[in-house]
Amino acid sequence: MIVKDLLGNGFRLICGDEQREIRGCYIGDLLSLAMSRIQKDNAWITIQSNINIVAVASLMEAGCIIICDGFSPDDGVIQRADIQEVTILRTELSAYEVAKILSKYEI
Amino acid sequence: MIELHFDVDGNDFTLAGECSSKVKKMLTQIGIAPAVIRKTAIAMYEGEINMVIHANGGKIDVMVEPEKITVILKDTGPGIKDIKKAMEEGFSTATNQVRELGFGAGMGLPNMEKYSDEMEIDTVLGEGTTVKMVFYCN
Ligand SMILES: Nc1ncnc2c1ncn2[C@@H]1O[C@H](COP(=O)(O)OP(=O)(O)OP(=O)(O)O)[C@@H](O)[C@H]1O
Ligand SMILES: [Mg+2]
């Protein structure tokens, strides 16, 4: 699936590439766990919204970050994500609800 | 041999991870295997973050040779009181402020140990900590 498949269904693209491919998913808010668990092209579902998520997603080549539960990225996150070519979405949905939607695509 | 040097600012959270990103980019450009880049990036990022959140910054030297990548992180922070304890998964002295940002799982040093092929920690209380990690290229 690609990021675009999610748009509209309660997901909003904050920055990045709507054609970005997503494969697999990791859910978690602890950065040093996410750091070793995220696989290339994973959608990373988190409530973290500070600038450090960009570095983690970029280093692990995550497909996108999905900030859930209505959190918004902090100042500077979008600029940094643009530079590092990290795609970010946000949604009011919970991590569980997001994962249920992703699972329909059997990613 | 390629050598890179970085000064890590201990006051700027927003730049944490920048050195690891640069190293990753360089390793990609010179054609190092993706699996080697991944383990180097994970371990170096954890070391870089530890310098920022626990030691007020420091210096990083990276040496890339055909057969191995060496990363040396040197800080003049408080040092580590009990290395054995610090290496345990889940042990952390991170402040609440830092935990709110998602740090403090106590997984950084265990990740560094797991993803490096060799790791040595030299630490003196009140003087600082030097971590040397080696990653084999094959
Ligand atoms: N460079 C350092 N200087 C001083 N103390 C350190 C340094 N690196 C690690 N420590 C100590 O070792 C502990 C464990 O480090 P570790 O990286 O495993 O966990 P953490 O940084 O607390 O959390 P996480 O890495 O999961 O975000 C730290 O909480 C800190 O007390
Ligand atoms: Mg750490």
PDB file of C-alpha atoms and ligand atoms in Angstrom:
ATOM      1  CA  MET A   1       0.000   0.000   0.000  1.00  0.00           C
ATOM      2  CA  ILE A   2       1.007   3.612  -0.290  1.00  0.00           C
ATOM      3  CA  VAL A   3       0.463   6.551   2.049  1.00  0.00           C
ATOM      4  CA  LYS A   4      -2.224   7.932  -0.265  1.00  0.00           C
ATOM      5  CA  ASP A   5      -4.454   4.913   0.468  1.00  0.00           C
ATOM      6  CA  LEU A   6      -4.926   6.257   4.007  1.00  0.00           C
ATOM      7  CA  LEU A   7      -5.658   9.858   3.166  1.00  0.00           C
ATOM      8  CA  GLY A   8      -9.214  10.951   3.645  1.00  0.00           C
ATOM      9  CA  ASN A   9     -10.123   8.094   5.996  1.00  0.00           C
ATOM     10  CA  GLY A  10      -9.375  10.152   9.056  1.00  0.00           C
ATOM     11  CA  PHE A  11      -5.689  10.625   8.173  1.00  0.00           C
ATOM     12  CA  ARG A  12      -4.107  13.882   7.170  1.00  0.00           C
ATOM     13  CA  LEU A  13      -0.769  14.187   5.386  1.00  0.00           C
ATOM     14  CA  ILE A  14       1.381  16.667   7.283  1.00  0.00           C
ATOM     15  CA  CYS A  15       4.470  16.450   5.142  1.00  0.00           C
ATOM     16  CA  GLY A  16       6.274  14.151   2.762  1.00  0.00           C
ATOM     17  CA  ASP A  17       5.350  11.904  -0.097  1.00  0.00           C
ATOM     18  CA  GLU A  18       1.868  10.478  -0.554  1.00  0.00           C
ATOM     19  CA  GLN A  19       3.245   7.913  -2.984  1.00  0.00           C
ATOM     20  CA  ARG A  20       5.557   6.496  -0.289  1.00  0.00           C
ATOM     21  CA  GLU A  21       5.242   2.749  -0.004  1.00  0.00           C
ATOM     22  CA  ILE A  22       4.313   1.251   3.400  1.00  0.00           C
ATOM     23  CA  ARG A  23       5.173  -2.283   4.375  1.00  0.00           C
ATOM     24  CA  GLY A  24       4.642  -3.578   7.901  1.00  0.00           C
ATOM     25  CA  CYS A  25       3.975  -1.585  11.030  1.00  0.00           C
ATOM     26  CA  TYR A  26       5.511  -0.798  14.407  1.00  0.00           C
ATOM     27  CA  ILE A  27       3.599   0.736  17.316  1.00  0.00           C
ATOM     28  CA  GLY A  28       5.431   2.363  20.203  1.00  0.00           C
ATOM     29  CA  ASP A  29       6.445   5.565  21.934  1.00  0.00           C
ATOM     30  CA  LEU A  30       9.815   4.687  23.450  1.00  0.00           C
ATOM     31  CA  LEU A  31      12.457   5.899  21.047  1.00  0.00           C
ATOM     32  CA  SER A  32      15.206   3.426  21.826  1.00  0.00           C
ATOM     33  CA  LEU A  33      12.794   0.535  21.399  1.00  0.00           C
ATOM     34  CA  ALA A  34      11.411   1.974  18.197  1.00  0.00           C
ATOM     35  CA  MET A  35      14.963   2.495  17.049  1.00  0.00           C
ATOM     36  CA  SER A  36      15.747  -1.196  16.978  1.00  0.00           C
ATOM     37  CA  ARG A  37      12.277  -2.506  16.128  1.00  0.00           C
ATOM     38  CA  ILE A  38      11.227  -0.390  13.156  1.00  0.00           C
ATOM     39  CA  GLN A  39      12.000  -2.152   9.895  1.00  0.00           C
ATOM     40  CA  LYS A  40      12.529  -0.435   6.571  1.00  0.00           C
ATOM     41  CA  ASP A  41       9.247   0.870   5.064  1.00  0.00           C
ATOM     42  CA  ASN A  42       7.223   0.279   8.267  1.00  0.00           C
ATOM     43  CA  ALA A  43       4.430   2.623   9.219  1.00  0.00           C
ATOM     44  CA  TRP A  44       5.409   3.812  12.710  1.00  0.00           C
ATOM     45  CA  ILE A  45       2.371   4.579  14.870  1.00  0.00           C
ATOM     46  CA  THR A  46       3.181   6.757  17.885  1.00  0.00           C
ATOM     47  CA  ILE A  47       1.904   9.537  20.091  1.00  0.00           C
ATOM     48  CA  GLN A  48       5.377  11.092  20.214  1.00  0.00           C
ATOM     49  CA  SER A  49       5.368  14.392  18.394  1.00  0.00           C
ATOM     50  CA  ASN A  50       8.788  15.871  19.171  1.00  0.00           C
ATOM     51  CA  ILE A  51      11.611  16.385  16.729  1.00  0.00           C
ATOM     52  CA  ASN A  52      13.439  13.196  17.684  1.00  0.00           C
ATOM     53  CA  ILE A  53      10.868  11.030  15.885  1.00  0.00           C
ATOM     54  CA  VAL A  54      12.214  12.394  12.607  1.00  0.00           C
ATOM     55  CA  ALA A  55      15.742  11.172  13.290  1.00  0.00           C
ATOM     56  CA  VAL A  56      14.509   7.720  14.305  1.00  0.00           C
ATOM     57  CA  ALA A  57      12.227   7.369  11.273  1.00  0.00           C
ATOM     58  CA  SER A  58      14.927   8.605   8.933  1.00  0.00           C
ATOM     59  CA  LEU A  59      17.670   6.348  10.323  1.00  0.00           C
ATOM     60  CA  MET A  60      15.400   3.292  10.204  1.00  0.00           C
ATOM     61  CA  GLU A  61      13.930   4.274   6.811  1.00  0.00           C
ATOM     62  CA  ALA A  62      10.371   4.027   8.088  1.00  0.00           C
ATOM     63  CA  GLY A  63       7.702   4.328   5.390  1.00  0.00           C
ATOM     64  CA  CYS A  64       5.907   6.986   7.393  1.00  0.00           C
ATOM     65  CA  ILE A  65       5.145   8.189  10.896  1.00  0.00           C
ATOM     66  CA  ILE A  66       1.493   8.142  11.919  1.00  0.00           C
ATOM     67  CA  ILE A  67       0.927  10.406  14.918  1.00  0.00           C
ATOM     68  CA  CYS A  68      -2.250   9.084  16.513  1.00  0.00           C
ATOM     69  CA  ASP A  69      -4.752  10.084  19.230  1.00  0.00           C
ATOM     70  CA  GLY A  70      -4.957  13.629  17.910  1.00  0.00           C
ATOM     71  CA  PHE A  71      -1.461  14.738  18.862  1.00  0.00           C
ATOM     72  CA  SER A  72       0.196  17.360  16.657  1.00  0.00           C
ATOM     73  CA  PRO A  73       3.851  17.607  15.733  1.00  0.00           C
ATOM     74  CA  ASP A  74       5.887  20.151  17.693  1.00  0.00           C
ATOM     75  CA  ASP A  75       7.396  23.233  16.067  1.00  0.00           C
ATOM     76  CA  GLY A  76      10.259  22.431  13.771  1.00  0.00           C
ATOM     77  CA  VAL A  77       9.233  18.835  13.151  1.00  0.00           C
ATOM     78  CA  ILE A  78       7.843  19.491   9.688  1.00  0.00           C
ATOM     79  CA  GLN A  79      10.876  21.473   8.530  1.00  0.00           C
ATOM     80  CA  ARG A  80      13.171  18.753   9.762  1.00  0.00           C
ATOM     81  CA  ALA A  81      11.048  16.020   8.196  1.00  0.00           C
ATOM     82  CA  ASP A  82      11.129  17.833   4.849  1.00  0.00           C
ATOM     83  CA  ILE A  83      14.921  17.924   4.954  1.00  0.00           C
ATOM     84  CA  GLN A  84      15.211  14.279   5.967  1.00  0.00           C
ATOM     85  CA  GLU A  85      12.465  13.203   3.541  1.00  0.00           C
ATOM     86  CA  VAL A  86      10.307  11.696   6.259  1.00  0.00           C
ATOM     87  CA  THR A  87       6.566  11.383   5.593  1.00  0.00           C
ATOM     88  CA  ILE A  88       4.239  12.204   8.509  1.00  0.00           C
ATOM     89  CA  LEU A  89       0.490  11.745   8.897  1.00  0.00           C
ATOM     90  CA  ARG A  90      -1.749  12.540  11.803  1.00  0.00           C
ATOM     91  CA  THR A  91      -5.069  11.200  12.932  1.00  0.00           C
ATOM     92  CA  GLU A  92      -7.554  11.370  15.788  1.00  0.00           C
ATOM     93  CA  LEU A  93      -7.738   7.561  15.732  1.00  0.00           C
ATOM     94  CA  SER A  94      -6.061   5.426  18.379  1.00  0.00           C
ATOM     95  CA  ALA A  95      -3.078   3.204  17.642  1.00  0.00           C
ATOM     96  CA  TYR A  96      -5.383   0.192  17.719  1.00  0.00           C
ATOM     97  CA  GLU A  97      -7.816   1.723  15.254  1.00  0.00           C
ATOM     98  CA  VAL A  98      -4.963   2.665  12.926  1.00  0.00           C
ATOM     99  CA  ALA A  99      -3.508  -0.830  13.122  1.00  0.00           C
ATOM    100  CA  LYS A 100      -6.905  -2.328  12.290  1.00  0.00           C
ATOM    101  CA  ILE A 101      -7.071  -0.194   9.145  1.00  0.00           C
ATOM    102  CA  LEU A 102      -3.519  -1.113   8.133  1.00  0.00           C
ATOM    103  CA  SER A 103      -4.256  -4.785   8.626  1.00  0.00           C
ATOM    104  CA  LYS A 104      -6.976  -4.612   5.970  1.00  0.00           C
ATOM    105  CA  TYR A 105      -4.234  -3.938   3.467  1.00  0.00           C
ATOM    106  CA  GLU A 106      -2.322  -6.993   4.689  1.00  0.00           C
ATOM    107  CA  ILE A 107       0.911  -5.023   4.614  1.00  0.00           C
TER     108      ILE A 107
ATOM    109  CA  MET B   1      40.343   5.150   5.334  1.00  0.00           C
ATOM    110  CA  ILE B   2      37.622   7.769   5.778  1.00  0.00           C
ATOM    111  CA  GLU B   3      37.616   9.751   9.033  1.00  0.00           C
ATOM    112  CA  LEU B   4      34.830  11.971  10.304  1.00  0.00           C
ATOM    113  CA  HIS B   5      34.717  14.128  13.402  1.00  0.00           C
ATOM    114  CA  PHE B   6      31.683  15.655  15.079  1.00  0.00           C
ATOM    115  CA  ASP B   7      31.136  17.983  18.020  1.00  0.00           C
ATOM    116  CA  VAL B   8      27.818  17.132  19.662  1.00  0.00           C
ATOM    117  CA  ASP B   9      25.972  20.050  21.245  1.00  0.00           C
ATOM    118  CA  GLY B  10      24.610  18.998  24.618  1.00  0.00           C
ATOM    119  CA  ASN B  11      21.989  21.716  24.761  1.00  0.00           C
ATOM    120  CA  ASP B  12      20.275  21.082  21.490  1.00  0.00           C
ATOM    121  CA  PHE B  13      17.849  18.187  21.498  1.00  0.00           C
ATOM    122  CA  THR B  14      16.648  19.118  18.073  1.00  0.00           C
ATOM    123  CA  LEU B  15      20.008  18.276  16.540  1.00  0.00           C
ATOM    124  CA  ALA B  16      20.420  14.954  18.312  1.00  0.00           C
ATOM    125  CA  GLY B  17      20.747  12.244  15.716  1.00  0.00           C
ATOM    126  CA  GLU B  18      22.283  14.578  13.155  1.00  0.00           C
ATOM    127  CA  CYS B  19      25.747  12.968  13.318  1.00  0.00           C
ATOM    128  CA  SER B  20      24.281   9.488  12.933  1.00  0.00           C
ATOM    129  CA  SER B  21      22.319  10.705   9.908  1.00  0.00           C
ATOM    130  CA  LYS B  22      25.454  12.091   8.298  1.00  0.00           C
ATOM    131  CA  VAL B  23      27.390   8.906   8.916  1.00  0.00           C
ATOM    132  CA  LYS B  24      24.537   6.844   7.522  1.00  0.00           C
ATOM    133  CA  LYS B  25      24.480   8.970   4.379  1.00  0.00           C
ATOM    134  CA  MET B  26      28.218   8.623   3.907  1.00  0.00           C
ATOM    135  CA  LEU B  27      28.150   4.838   4.429  1.00  0.00           C
ATOM    136  CA  THR B  28      25.338   4.568   1.882  1.00  0.00           C
ATOM    137  CA  GLN B  29      27.288   6.622  -0.648  1.00  0.00           C
ATOM    138  CA  ILE B  30      30.370   4.434  -0.425  1.00  0.00           C
ATOM    139  CA  GLY B  31      28.309   1.289  -0.835  1.00  0.00           C
ATOM    140  CA  ILE B  32      28.464  -0.335   2.606  1.00  0.00           C
ATOM    141  CA  ALA B  33      25.929  -3.199   2.974  1.00  0.00           C
ATOM    142  CA  PRO B  34      22.497  -2.032   4.247  1.00  0.00           C
ATOM    143  CA  ALA B  35      22.568  -4.456   7.207  1.00  0.00           C
ATOM    144  CA  VAL B  36      25.912  -3.015   8.372  1.00  0.00           C
ATOM    145  CA  ILE B  37      24.617   0.530   7.951  1.00  0.00           C
ATOM    146  CA  ARG B  38      21.514  -0.337   9.973  1.00  0.00           C
ATOM    147  CA  LYS B  39      23.385  -1.702  12.970  1.00  0.00           C
ATOM    148  CA  THR B  40      25.885   1.177  12.886  1.00  0.00           C
ATOM    149  CA  ALA B  41      23.079   3.738  12.692  1.00  0.00           C
ATOM    150  CA  ILE B  42      21.131   2.220  15.607  1.00  0.00           C
ATOM    151  CA  ALA B  43      24.136   1.970  17.919  1.00  0.00           C
ATOM    152  CA  MET B  44      25.638   5.331  17.015  1.00  0.00           C
ATOM    153  CA  TYR B  45      22.298   7.102  17.437  1.00  0.00           C
ATOM    154  CA  GLU B  46      21.923   5.645  20.930  1.00  0.00           C
ATOM    155  CA  GLY B  47      25.442   6.752  21.831  1.00  0.00           C
ATOM    156  CA  GLU B  48      24.856  10.208  20.419  1.00  0.00           C
ATOM    157  CA  ILE B  49      21.583  10.592  22.342  1.00  0.00           C
ATOM    158  CA  ASN B  50      23.186   9.399  25.579  1.00  0.00           C
ATOM    159  CA  MET B  51      25.824  12.093  25.187  1.00  0.00           C
ATOM    160  CA  VAL B  52      23.137  14.726  24.845  1.00  0.00           C
ATOM    161  CA  ILE B  53      20.774  13.585  27.594  1.00  0.00           C
ATOM    162  CA  HIS B  54      23.260  12.307  30.167  1.00  0.00           C
ATOM    163  CA  ALA B  55      26.576  14.058  29.512  1.00  0.00           C
ATOM    164  CA  ASN B  56      25.906  17.502  28.070  1.00  0.00           C
ATOM    165  CA  GLY B  57      27.389  16.699  24.672  1.00  0.00           C
ATOM    166  CA  GLY B  58      30.783  15.517  23.517  1.00  0.00           C
ATOM    167  CA  LYS B  59      32.815  14.468  20.511  1.00  0.00           C
ATOM    168  CA  ILE B  60      32.418  11.625  18.059  1.00  0.00           C
ATOM    169  CA  ASP B  61      35.088  10.158  15.799  1.00  0.00           C
ATOM    170  CA  VAL B  62      34.197   7.739  13.049  1.00  0.00           C
ATOM    171  CA  MET B  63      36.750   5.731  11.074  1.00  0.00           C
ATOM    172  CA  VAL B  64      35.737   3.667   8.088  1.00  0.00           C
ATOM    173  CA  GLU B  65      38.108   0.993   6.834  1.00  0.00           C
ATOM    174  CA  PRO B  66      37.373  -1.704   4.265  1.00  0.00           C
ATOM    175  CA  GLU B  67      36.795  -4.367   6.896  1.00  0.00           C
ATOM    176  CA  LYS B  68      35.351  -2.363   9.809  1.00  0.00           C
ATOM    177  CA  ILE B  69      33.763   0.846  11.045  1.00  0.00           C
ATOM    178  CA  THR B  70      34.953   2.282  14.358  1.00  0.00           C
ATOM    179  CA  VAL B  71      32.894   4.810  16.320  1.00  0.00           C
ATOM    180  CA  ILE B  72      34.357   6.552  19.377  1.00  0.00           C
ATOM    181  CA  LEU B  73      32.080   8.701  21.523  1.00  0.00           C
ATOM    182  CA  LYS B  74      33.842  10.811  24.095  1.00  0.00           C
ATOM    183  CA  ASP B  75      32.202  13.064  26.667  1.00  0.00           C
ATOM    184  CA  THR B  76      33.217  14.955  29.772  1.00  0.00           C
ATOM    185  CA  GLY B  77      29.950  14.299  31.577  1.00  0.00           C
ATOM    186  CA  PRO B  78      29.317  12.799  35.021  1.00  0.00           C
ATOM    187  CA  GLY B  79      30.534   9.303  34.174  1.00  0.00           C
ATOM    188  CA  ILE B  80      28.625   6.077  34.825  1.00  0.00           C
ATOM    189  CA  LYS B  81      28.519   4.893  38.434  1.00  0.00           C
ATOM    190  CA  ASP B  82      27.720   1.237  37.844  1.00  0.00           C
ATOM    191  CA  ILE B  83      28.326   0.052  34.286  1.00  0.00           C
ATOM    192  CA  LYS B  84      26.849  -3.377  34.900  1.00  0.00           C
ATOM    193  CA  LYS B  85      23.604  -1.823  36.047  1.00  0.00           C
ATOM    194  CA  ALA B  86      23.611   0.732  33.229  1.00  0.00           C
ATOM    195  CA  MET B  87      23.887  -2.118  30.725  1.00  0.00           C
ATOM    196  CA  GLU B  88      20.728  -3.783  32.061  1.00  0.00           C
ATOM    197  CA  GLU B  89      17.641  -3.459  29.889  1.00  0.00           C
ATOM    198  CA  GLY B  90      15.263  -1.027  31.531  1.00  0.00           C
ATOM    199  CA  PHE B  91      17.754   0.743  33.789  1.00  0.00           C
ATOM    200  CA  SER B  92      17.621   4.499  33.335  1.00  0.00           C
ATOM    201  CA  THR B  93      18.345   7.648  35.293  1.00  0.00           C
ATOM    202  CA  ALA B  94      16.641   9.836  32.683  1.00  0.00           C
ATOM    203  CA  THR B  95      14.695  12.807  34.048  1.00  0.00           C
ATOM    204  CA  ASN B  96      10.944  13.097  33.615  1.00  0.00           C
ATOM    205  CA  GLN B  97      11.473  15.893  31.134  1.00  0.00           C
ATOM    206  CA  VAL B  98      13.565  13.623  28.936  1.00  0.00           C
ATOM    207  CA  ARG B  99      11.179  10.695  29.404  1.00  0.00           C
ATOM    208  CA  GLU B 100       8.329  12.792  28.067  1.00  0.00           C
ATOM    209  CA  LEU B 101      10.240  12.999  24.811  1.00  0.00           C
ATOM    210  CA  GLY B 102      10.311   9.218  24.582  1.00  0.00           C
ATOM    211  CA  PHE B 103      13.798   8.605  25.981  1.00  0.00           C
ATOM    212  CA  GLY B 104      14.549   6.688  29.137  1.00  0.00           C
ATOM    213  CA  ALA B 105      13.460   3.154  28.249  1.00  0.00           C
ATOM    214  CA  GLY B 106      16.884   2.017  29.399  1.00  0.00           C
ATOM    215  CA  MET B 107      17.450   0.328  26.053  1.00  0.00           C
ATOM    216  CA  GLY B 108      20.201   2.513  24.623  1.00  0.00           C
ATOM    217  CA  LEU B 109      23.287   0.783  26.011  1.00  0.00           C
ATOM    218  CA  PRO B 110      21.765  -2.699  25.501  1.00  0.00           C
ATOM    219  CA  ASN B 111      21.085  -1.738  21.866  1.00  0.00           C
ATOM    220  CA  MET B 112      24.662  -0.508  21.471  1.00  0.00           C
ATOM    221  CA  GLU B 113      25.982  -3.766  22.863  1.00  0.00           C
ATOM    222  CA  LYS B 114      23.644  -5.835  20.713  1.00  0.00           C
ATOM    223  CA  TYR B 115      24.257  -4.077  17.409  1.00  0.00           C
ATOM    224  CA  SER B 116      28.001  -3.478  17.670  1.00  0.00           C
ATOM    225  CA  ASP B 117      30.474  -6.300  17.126  1.00  0.00           C
ATOM    226  CA  GLU B 118      32.837  -4.962  19.790  1.00  0.00           C
ATOM    227  CA  MET B 119      32.116  -2.435  22.525  1.00  0.00           C
ATOM    228  CA  GLU B 120      34.315  -0.975  25.249  1.00  0.00           C
ATOM    229  CA  ILE B 121      33.236   1.570  27.850  1.00  0.00           C
ATOM    230  CA  ASP B 122      35.739   3.647  29.741  1.00  0.00           C
ATOM    231  CA  THR B 123      34.222   5.810  32.426  1.00  0.00           C
ATOM    232  CA  VAL B 124      35.477   7.826  35.364  1.00  0.00           C
ATOM    233  CA  LEU B 125      33.031   9.435  37.784  1.00  0.00           C
ATOM    234  CA  GLY B 126      33.151  13.190  37.492  1.00  0.00           C
ATOM    235  CA  GLU B 127      35.423  13.056  34.441  1.00  0.00           C
ATOM    236  CA  GLY B 128      33.499  11.486  31.638  1.00  0.00           C
ATOM    237  CA  THR B 129      32.792   8.496  29.492  1.00  0.00           C
ATOM    238  CA  THR B 130      34.322   7.104  26.322  1.00  0.00           C
ATOM    239  CA  VAL B 131      32.501   4.424  24.368  1.00  0.00           C
ATOM    240  CA  LYS B 132      34.241   2.651  21.531  1.00  0.00           C
ATOM    241  CA  MET B 133      32.223   0.495  19.150  1.00  0.00           C
ATOM    242  CA  VAL B 134      33.425  -1.532  16.187  1.00  0.00           C
ATOM    243  CA  PHE B 135      31.184  -2.829  13.381  1.00  0.00           C
ATOM    244  CA  TYR B 136      32.459  -5.479  10.988  1.00  0.00           C
ATOM    245  CA  CYS B 137      31.669  -4.846   7.348  1.00  0.00           C
ATOM    246  CA  ASN B 138      31.138  -8.400   6.129  1.00  0.00           C
TER     247      ASN B 138
HETATM  248  N1  LIG C   1      27.450   9.045  28.274  1.00  0.00           N
HETATM  249  C1  LIG C   1      26.908   8.820  29.473  1.00  0.00           C
HETATM  250  N2  LIG C   1      27.279   9.556  30.553  1.00  0.00           N
HETATM  251  C2  LIG C   1      26.746   9.340  31.774  1.00  0.00           C
HETATM  252  N3  LIG C   1      25.817   8.402  32.031  1.00  0.00           N
HETATM  253  C3  LIG C   1      25.401   7.634  31.006  1.00  0.00           C
HETATM  254  C4  LIG C   1      25.915   7.802  29.681  1.00  0.00           C
HETATM  255  N4  LIG C   1      25.336   6.863  28.887  1.00  0.00           N
HETATM  256  C5  LIG C   1      24.501   6.172  29.665  1.00  0.00           C
HETATM  257  N5  LIG C   1      24.531   6.615  30.954  1.00  0.00           N
HETATM  258  C6  LIG C   1      23.799   6.051  32.115  1.00  0.00           C
HETATM  259  O1  LIG C   1      23.385   4.736  31.809  1.00  0.00           O
HETATM  260  C7  LIG C   1      21.957   4.642  31.910  1.00  0.00           C
HETATM  261  C8  LIG C   1      21.459   3.647  30.877  1.00  0.00           C
HETATM  262  O2  LIG C   1      21.690   4.158  29.558  1.00  0.00           O
HETATM  263  P1  LIG C   1      20.737   3.691  28.367  1.00  0.00           P
HETATM  264  O3  LIG C   1      21.151   4.394  27.129  1.00  0.00           O
HETATM  265  O4  LIG C   1      20.715   2.204  28.333  1.00  0.00           O
HETATM  266  O5  LIG C   1      19.290   4.169  28.832  1.00  0.00           O
HETATM  267  P2  LIG C   1      18.665   5.641  28.820  1.00  0.00           P
HETATM  268  O6  LIG C   1      19.524   6.545  27.995  1.00  0.00           O
HETATM  269  O7  LIG C   1      18.418   6.048  30.202  1.00  0.00           O
HETATM  270  O8  LIG C   1      17.288   5.372  28.074  1.00  0.00           O
HETATM  271  P3  LIG C   1      17.090   5.092  26.497  1.00  0.00           P
HETATM  272  O9  LIG C   1      18.448   4.931  25.883  1.00  0.00           O
HETATM  273  O10 LIG C   1      16.289   3.854  26.403  1.00  0.00           O
HETATM  274  O11 LIG C   1      16.368   6.282  25.974  1.00  0.00           O
HETATM  275  C9  LIG C   1      21.462   6.049  31.719  1.00  0.00           C
HETATM  276  O12 LIG C   1      20.184   6.243  32.274  1.00  0.00           O
HETATM  277  C10 LIG C   1      22.547   6.842  32.451  1.00  0.00           C
HETATM  278  O13 LIG C   1      22.372   6.779  33.843  1.00  0.00           O
HETATM  279 MG    MG C   2      20.139   6.016  26.101  1.00  0.00          MG
END
